Amino acid sequence: MNINKIRNFCIIAHIDHGKSTLADRLLEQTHTINSQDMKNQVLDDMDLERERGITIKSHPIQMEYTHHDGESYLLNLIDTPGHVDFTYEVSRSLAACEGALLLVDAAQGVEAQTVSNAYLAIDANLEVIPVINKIDVKAADIESAVQQISELLGCDPDSVLKISAKVGIGIQDVFDAIIDRIPTPRPSQIDETRALIFDSSFDQFRGVIPYVRIFDGFLKKGMTARYFANPHLVHEITEVGVLKLKKQPCEELQAGNVGYIITNIKDVRQIKVGDTLTVKEKRSTTPLPGYRPIKPMVFAGLYPVDTNDYENLRLSLQKLELNDSALAFEPNTSAALGFGFRCGFLGPLHMEIVQERLEREFDMNLITTSPNVRYKILLRSGDTLIVDNPADMPEIGNIDKIFEPYIKGEIITPQEYIGAVMKLGIEKRGIYVSTHYLTQTKVQIVFQLPLGEVIYEFFEKLKSISRGYASFDYELIDDRVGELQKLDIRIAGEPVDALSLIVHKDNTYSQGSLLCRKLKEVIHRQQFEIPIQAVVGSKIIARETIRAYRKNVTAKCYGGDISRKRKLLEKQKKGKKRMKQVGNVELPQEAFLAVLKIGED
């Protein structure tokens, strides 16, 4: 098709503002999907996506649309994930487009992810089309939403589209805006082939399937593919095609178009999202800009409840990795939990999703340790150490400085909750940066916060203090020196590595004593006394004791001299002492959950 008849666009929005519903209406109106296959959130094919109302894995799709001017157009919708954890994938999807529909809920107005996505689209030089959705709901405040979005983008309020994706109001205006306002792809400027890999999927029979946007040259079957991020990877392209609801092979993919290639590569880690693909026949020496390796930000241990399930967990993680290239894992051994894996995630939501998918799709019964971030430790010897597991923290006397990652956090909230939000930010060791009024009733508050504080219940607390109205978005900025310490937990005198934490010096006592109290509630009583101690270095800072069960050994004594009872009690005392020396304490799953819940109090 003529390149002037192609439009590449995406839909960006905060969670639950109707992105997937608008995609449904566009597919319906262009007859890309027949009525038999049509269902709500048709591009969200995971049960988790439907239940939570979020897009976890993006789904590009091509539509053919006949405009009222009689011309036929090719519309490539490059869907994007909807959560802050997947910002890099969103940025790569935006890089494959010329325009974006910025969707805002008429009842909710501009929220944190709306602002973040708008800035990402502007940085990518996209034509942003503002759209107000859900104008038919009772709580809709259309004027306020239009004012907020026009102030955010600096656009004319009359250019804002007003639609209801659910009932189909204003969908024709969306098509007109896509055709009239989104620029056509630029023609190929060099006689070389360059394609951006903006996503990929895995097929067990055909291997890794990269999704590509062609910027220069063309791709066709039989060409030899090469990659900039992995220059040693060379293979023949066995098929190219376009992305409808199912993959459709074609002769070739021209510059400006979006499609897929078949690689027969079985290792998903060899192909990187954001990399530039070229071919041996028309090889380019300059990659497209913007690629960076995906780095995990949050780390946690995953251990099977039954140690015999270790191999099953390994296989499950490997299968999950095929559809989630951002997941990183390596074998790990814990003295308390046995064999398992140390996993790296993009953020707290990504961790939650991976855990839930392992339990649902692979029927795994797991114990998850508390999440941690990656710390950079400067030793007195001058060496630098990277630690993402508190159990690997060196002795306190060997440490010179500890650097922790900081984020720029953006909170958007109604103005009546400013005080509560400020208090929460300061409690989490936040540095206040600015306050900006979006409207008379809505405020944007910016903090710089340690990432380690955000992964513990921050989002839940923010929703609680604002009655669900506040929204949160963040980006990593740098590493800063922090007064941090390793907090160990000893149970019956033995350190439990899976319960170790890295905490700020000012919070060590409060978190240690709170954790001891919570563990006392969940660890079952034994026939002997169990001390629970919070330890920093060699110093015990908090202690709780679980009292022993006591059998009534004097029950058989009816009357007689008191010395008989004393003799039996002394015998019992000696037995308990011996039992204490050889006894093992069994820790339930609730003990490890207690670490996660210390942020709730």
Short mmCIF file of C-alpha atoms in Angstrom, two decimals, residues 82 88 179 263 356 471 550 558 566:
data_model
loop_
_atom_site.label_atom_id
_atom_site.label_comp_id
_atom_site.label_asym_id
_atom_site.label_seq_id
_atom_site.Cartn_x
_atom_site.Cartn_y
_atom_site.Cartn_z
CA GLY A 82 -0.87 0.41 31.17
CA TYR A 88 10.24 1.02 28.86
CA ILE A 179 -6.63 10.04 9.34
CA THR A 263 13.15 -16.64 13.42
CA GLU A 356 0.06 -15.11 40.55
CA SER A 471 -2.70 8.20 41.63
CA ARG A 550 3.15 -27.08 79.49
CA TYR A 558 -3.65 -36.84 94.24
CA ARG A 566 8.34 -30.72 92.91
#
